[in-house]
Short mmCIF file of N, CA and C in Angstrom, two decimals:
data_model
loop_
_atom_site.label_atom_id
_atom_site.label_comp_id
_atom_site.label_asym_id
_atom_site.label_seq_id
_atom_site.Cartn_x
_atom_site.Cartn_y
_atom_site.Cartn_z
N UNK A 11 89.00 93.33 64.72
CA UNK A 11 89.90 92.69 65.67
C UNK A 11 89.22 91.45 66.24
N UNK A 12 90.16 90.45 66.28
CA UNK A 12 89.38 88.99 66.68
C UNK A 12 89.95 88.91 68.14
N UNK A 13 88.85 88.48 68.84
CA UNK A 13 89.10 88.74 70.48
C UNK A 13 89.21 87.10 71.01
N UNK A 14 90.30 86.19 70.80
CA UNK A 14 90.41 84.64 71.34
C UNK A 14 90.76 84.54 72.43
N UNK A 15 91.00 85.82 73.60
CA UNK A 15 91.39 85.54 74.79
C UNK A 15 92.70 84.36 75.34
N UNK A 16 93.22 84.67 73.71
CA UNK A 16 94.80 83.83 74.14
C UNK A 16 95.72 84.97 74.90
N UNK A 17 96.64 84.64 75.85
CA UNK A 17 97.29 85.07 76.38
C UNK A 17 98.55 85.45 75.60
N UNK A 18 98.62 87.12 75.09
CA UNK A 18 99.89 86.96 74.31
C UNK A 18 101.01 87.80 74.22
N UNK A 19 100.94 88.32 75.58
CA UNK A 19 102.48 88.28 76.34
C UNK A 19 102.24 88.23 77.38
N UNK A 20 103.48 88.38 78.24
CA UNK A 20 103.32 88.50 79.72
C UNK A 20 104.57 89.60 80.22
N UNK A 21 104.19 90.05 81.55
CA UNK A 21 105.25 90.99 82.12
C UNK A 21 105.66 90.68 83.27
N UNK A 22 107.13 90.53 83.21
CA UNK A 22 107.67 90.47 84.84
C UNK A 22 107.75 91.49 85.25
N UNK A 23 107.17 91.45 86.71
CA UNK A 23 107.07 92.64 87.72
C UNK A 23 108.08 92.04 88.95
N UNK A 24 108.77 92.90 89.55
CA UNK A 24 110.14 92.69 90.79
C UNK A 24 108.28 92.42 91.82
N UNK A 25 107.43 92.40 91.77
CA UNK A 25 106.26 92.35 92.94
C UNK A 25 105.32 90.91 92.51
N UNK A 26 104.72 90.12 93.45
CA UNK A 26 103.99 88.90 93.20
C UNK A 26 102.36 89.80 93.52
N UNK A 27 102.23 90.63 94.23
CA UNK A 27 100.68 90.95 94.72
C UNK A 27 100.44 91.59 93.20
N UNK A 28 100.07 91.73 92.54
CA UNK A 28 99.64 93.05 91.52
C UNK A 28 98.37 92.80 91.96
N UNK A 29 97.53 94.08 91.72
CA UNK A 29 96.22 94.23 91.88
C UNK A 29 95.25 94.95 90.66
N UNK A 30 95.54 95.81 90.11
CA UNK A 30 95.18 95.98 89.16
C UNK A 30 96.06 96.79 87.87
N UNK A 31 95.72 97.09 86.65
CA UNK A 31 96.34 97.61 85.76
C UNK A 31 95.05 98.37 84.44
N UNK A 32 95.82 99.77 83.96
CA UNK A 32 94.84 100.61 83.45
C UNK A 32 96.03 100.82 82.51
N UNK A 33 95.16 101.12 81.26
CA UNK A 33 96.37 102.11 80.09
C UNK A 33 96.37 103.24 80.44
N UNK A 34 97.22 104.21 80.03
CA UNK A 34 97.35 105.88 80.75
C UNK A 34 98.41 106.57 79.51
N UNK A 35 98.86 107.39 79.82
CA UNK A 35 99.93 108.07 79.01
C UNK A 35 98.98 108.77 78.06
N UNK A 36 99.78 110.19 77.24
CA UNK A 36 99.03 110.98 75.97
C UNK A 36 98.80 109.97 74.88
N UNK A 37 99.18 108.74 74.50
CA UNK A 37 98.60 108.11 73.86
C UNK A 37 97.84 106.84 74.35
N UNK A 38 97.55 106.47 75.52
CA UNK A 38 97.05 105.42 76.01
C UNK A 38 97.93 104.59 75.71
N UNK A 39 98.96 104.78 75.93
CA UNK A 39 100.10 103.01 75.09
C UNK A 39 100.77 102.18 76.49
N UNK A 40 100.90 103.15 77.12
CA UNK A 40 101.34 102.75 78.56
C UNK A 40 100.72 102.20 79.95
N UNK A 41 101.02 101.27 79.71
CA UNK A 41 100.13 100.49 81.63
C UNK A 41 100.79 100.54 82.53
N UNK A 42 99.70 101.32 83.49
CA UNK A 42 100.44 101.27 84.80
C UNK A 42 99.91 100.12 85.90
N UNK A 43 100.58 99.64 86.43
CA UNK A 43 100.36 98.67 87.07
C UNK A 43 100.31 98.66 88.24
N UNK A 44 98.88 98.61 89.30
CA UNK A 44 99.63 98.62 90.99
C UNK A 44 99.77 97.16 91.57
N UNK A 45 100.65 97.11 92.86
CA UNK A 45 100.36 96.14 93.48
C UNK A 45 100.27 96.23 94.75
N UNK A 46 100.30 95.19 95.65
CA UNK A 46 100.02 95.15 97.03
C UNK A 46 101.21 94.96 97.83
N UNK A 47 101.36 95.95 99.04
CA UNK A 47 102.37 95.55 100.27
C UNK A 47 101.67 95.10 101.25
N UNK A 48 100.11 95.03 101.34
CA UNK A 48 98.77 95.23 102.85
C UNK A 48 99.44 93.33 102.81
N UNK A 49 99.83 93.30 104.49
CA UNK A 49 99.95 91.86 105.17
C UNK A 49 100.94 91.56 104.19
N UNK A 50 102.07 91.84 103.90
CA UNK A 50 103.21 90.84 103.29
C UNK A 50 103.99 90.39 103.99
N UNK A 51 104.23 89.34 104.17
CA UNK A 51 105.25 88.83 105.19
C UNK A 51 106.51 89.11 105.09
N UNK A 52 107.27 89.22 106.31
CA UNK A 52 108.90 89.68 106.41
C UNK A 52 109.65 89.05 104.87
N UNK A 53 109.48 87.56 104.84
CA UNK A 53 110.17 86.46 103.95
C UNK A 53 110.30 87.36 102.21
N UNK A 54 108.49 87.62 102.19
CA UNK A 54 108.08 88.06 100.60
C UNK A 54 108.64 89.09 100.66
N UNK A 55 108.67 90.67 101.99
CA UNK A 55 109.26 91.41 101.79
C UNK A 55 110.83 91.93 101.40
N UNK A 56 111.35 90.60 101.72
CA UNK A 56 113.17 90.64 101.48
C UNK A 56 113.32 90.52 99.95
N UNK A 57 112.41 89.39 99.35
CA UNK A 57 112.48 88.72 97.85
C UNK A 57 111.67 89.69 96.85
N UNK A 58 110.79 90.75 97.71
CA UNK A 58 110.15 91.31 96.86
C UNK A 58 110.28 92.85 97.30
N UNK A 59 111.18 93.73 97.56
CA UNK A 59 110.96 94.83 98.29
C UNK A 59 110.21 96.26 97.29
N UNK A 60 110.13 95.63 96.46
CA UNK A 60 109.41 96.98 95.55
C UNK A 60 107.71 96.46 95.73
N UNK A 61 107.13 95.54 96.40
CA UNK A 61 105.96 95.07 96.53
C UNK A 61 104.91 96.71 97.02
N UNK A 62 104.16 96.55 96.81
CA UNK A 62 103.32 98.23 96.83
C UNK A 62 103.80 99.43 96.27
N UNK A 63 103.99 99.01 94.86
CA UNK A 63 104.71 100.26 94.12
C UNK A 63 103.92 100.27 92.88
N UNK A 64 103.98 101.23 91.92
CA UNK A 64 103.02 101.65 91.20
C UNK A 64 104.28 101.05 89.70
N UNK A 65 103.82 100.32 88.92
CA UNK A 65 104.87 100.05 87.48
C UNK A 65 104.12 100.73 86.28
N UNK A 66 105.26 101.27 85.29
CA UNK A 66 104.40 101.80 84.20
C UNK A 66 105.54 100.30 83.16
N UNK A 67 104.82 99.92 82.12
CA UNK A 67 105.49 99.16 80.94
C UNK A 67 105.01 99.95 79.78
N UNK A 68 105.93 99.98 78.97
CA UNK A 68 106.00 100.84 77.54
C UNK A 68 106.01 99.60 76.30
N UNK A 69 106.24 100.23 75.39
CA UNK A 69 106.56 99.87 74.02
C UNK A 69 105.99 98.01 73.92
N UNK A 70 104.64 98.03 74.70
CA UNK A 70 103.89 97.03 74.29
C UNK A 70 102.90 96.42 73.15
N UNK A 71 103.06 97.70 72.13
CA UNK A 71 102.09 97.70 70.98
C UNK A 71 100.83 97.49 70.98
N UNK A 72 100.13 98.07 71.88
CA UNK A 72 99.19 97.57 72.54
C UNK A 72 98.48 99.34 73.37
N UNK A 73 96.96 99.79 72.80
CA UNK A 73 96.73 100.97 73.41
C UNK A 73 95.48 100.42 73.99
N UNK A 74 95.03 101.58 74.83
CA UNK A 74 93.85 101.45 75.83
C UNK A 74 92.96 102.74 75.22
N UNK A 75 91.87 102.86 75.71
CA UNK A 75 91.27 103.82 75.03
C UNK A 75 90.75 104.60 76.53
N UNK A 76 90.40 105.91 76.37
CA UNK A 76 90.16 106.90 77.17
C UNK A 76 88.75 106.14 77.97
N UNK A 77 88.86 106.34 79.41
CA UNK A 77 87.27 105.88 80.24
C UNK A 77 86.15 106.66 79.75
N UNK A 78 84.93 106.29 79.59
CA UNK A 78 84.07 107.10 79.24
C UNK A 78 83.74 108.27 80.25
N UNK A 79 83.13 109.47 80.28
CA UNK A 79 82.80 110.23 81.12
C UNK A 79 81.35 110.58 81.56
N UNK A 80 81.24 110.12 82.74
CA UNK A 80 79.54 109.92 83.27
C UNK A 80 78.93 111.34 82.84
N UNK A 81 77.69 111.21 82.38
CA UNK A 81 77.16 112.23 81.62
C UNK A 81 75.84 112.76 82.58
N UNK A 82 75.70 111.89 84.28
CA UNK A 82 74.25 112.18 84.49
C UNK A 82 74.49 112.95 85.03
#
């Protein structure tokens, strides 16, 4: 696998904060995505009301592999 760090898709989320994202699911195929509600203003909260909610996206063709497990 050749790793060029081109950007090659993208996902709209109903939220502007995202904070981080992990693969998950029995096959690792699925990302879940969190984001942020901490300090959102009234304005962002009207345009964005799902802001601090957890997103899963599917059928991205695209897997994650299991975290390793600390062994000490």
């Amino acid at each position: 696998m050749v790793h060029s760090g081109a950007e090659l898709d993208r996902i709209r989320l109903p939220a502007a904060r995202i904070t981080s994202c992990c693969f998950g699911g029995k096959n690792f195929d699925e990302l879940f995505i969190t984001s942020s509600a901490y300090l959102v203003p009234d304005e962002e909260r009207e345009r964005t009301p799902l802001a601090g909610s957890v997103f899963r996206a599917t059928g991205l063709g695209a897997r994650g592999k299991p975290a390793p497990m600390y062994e000490g």
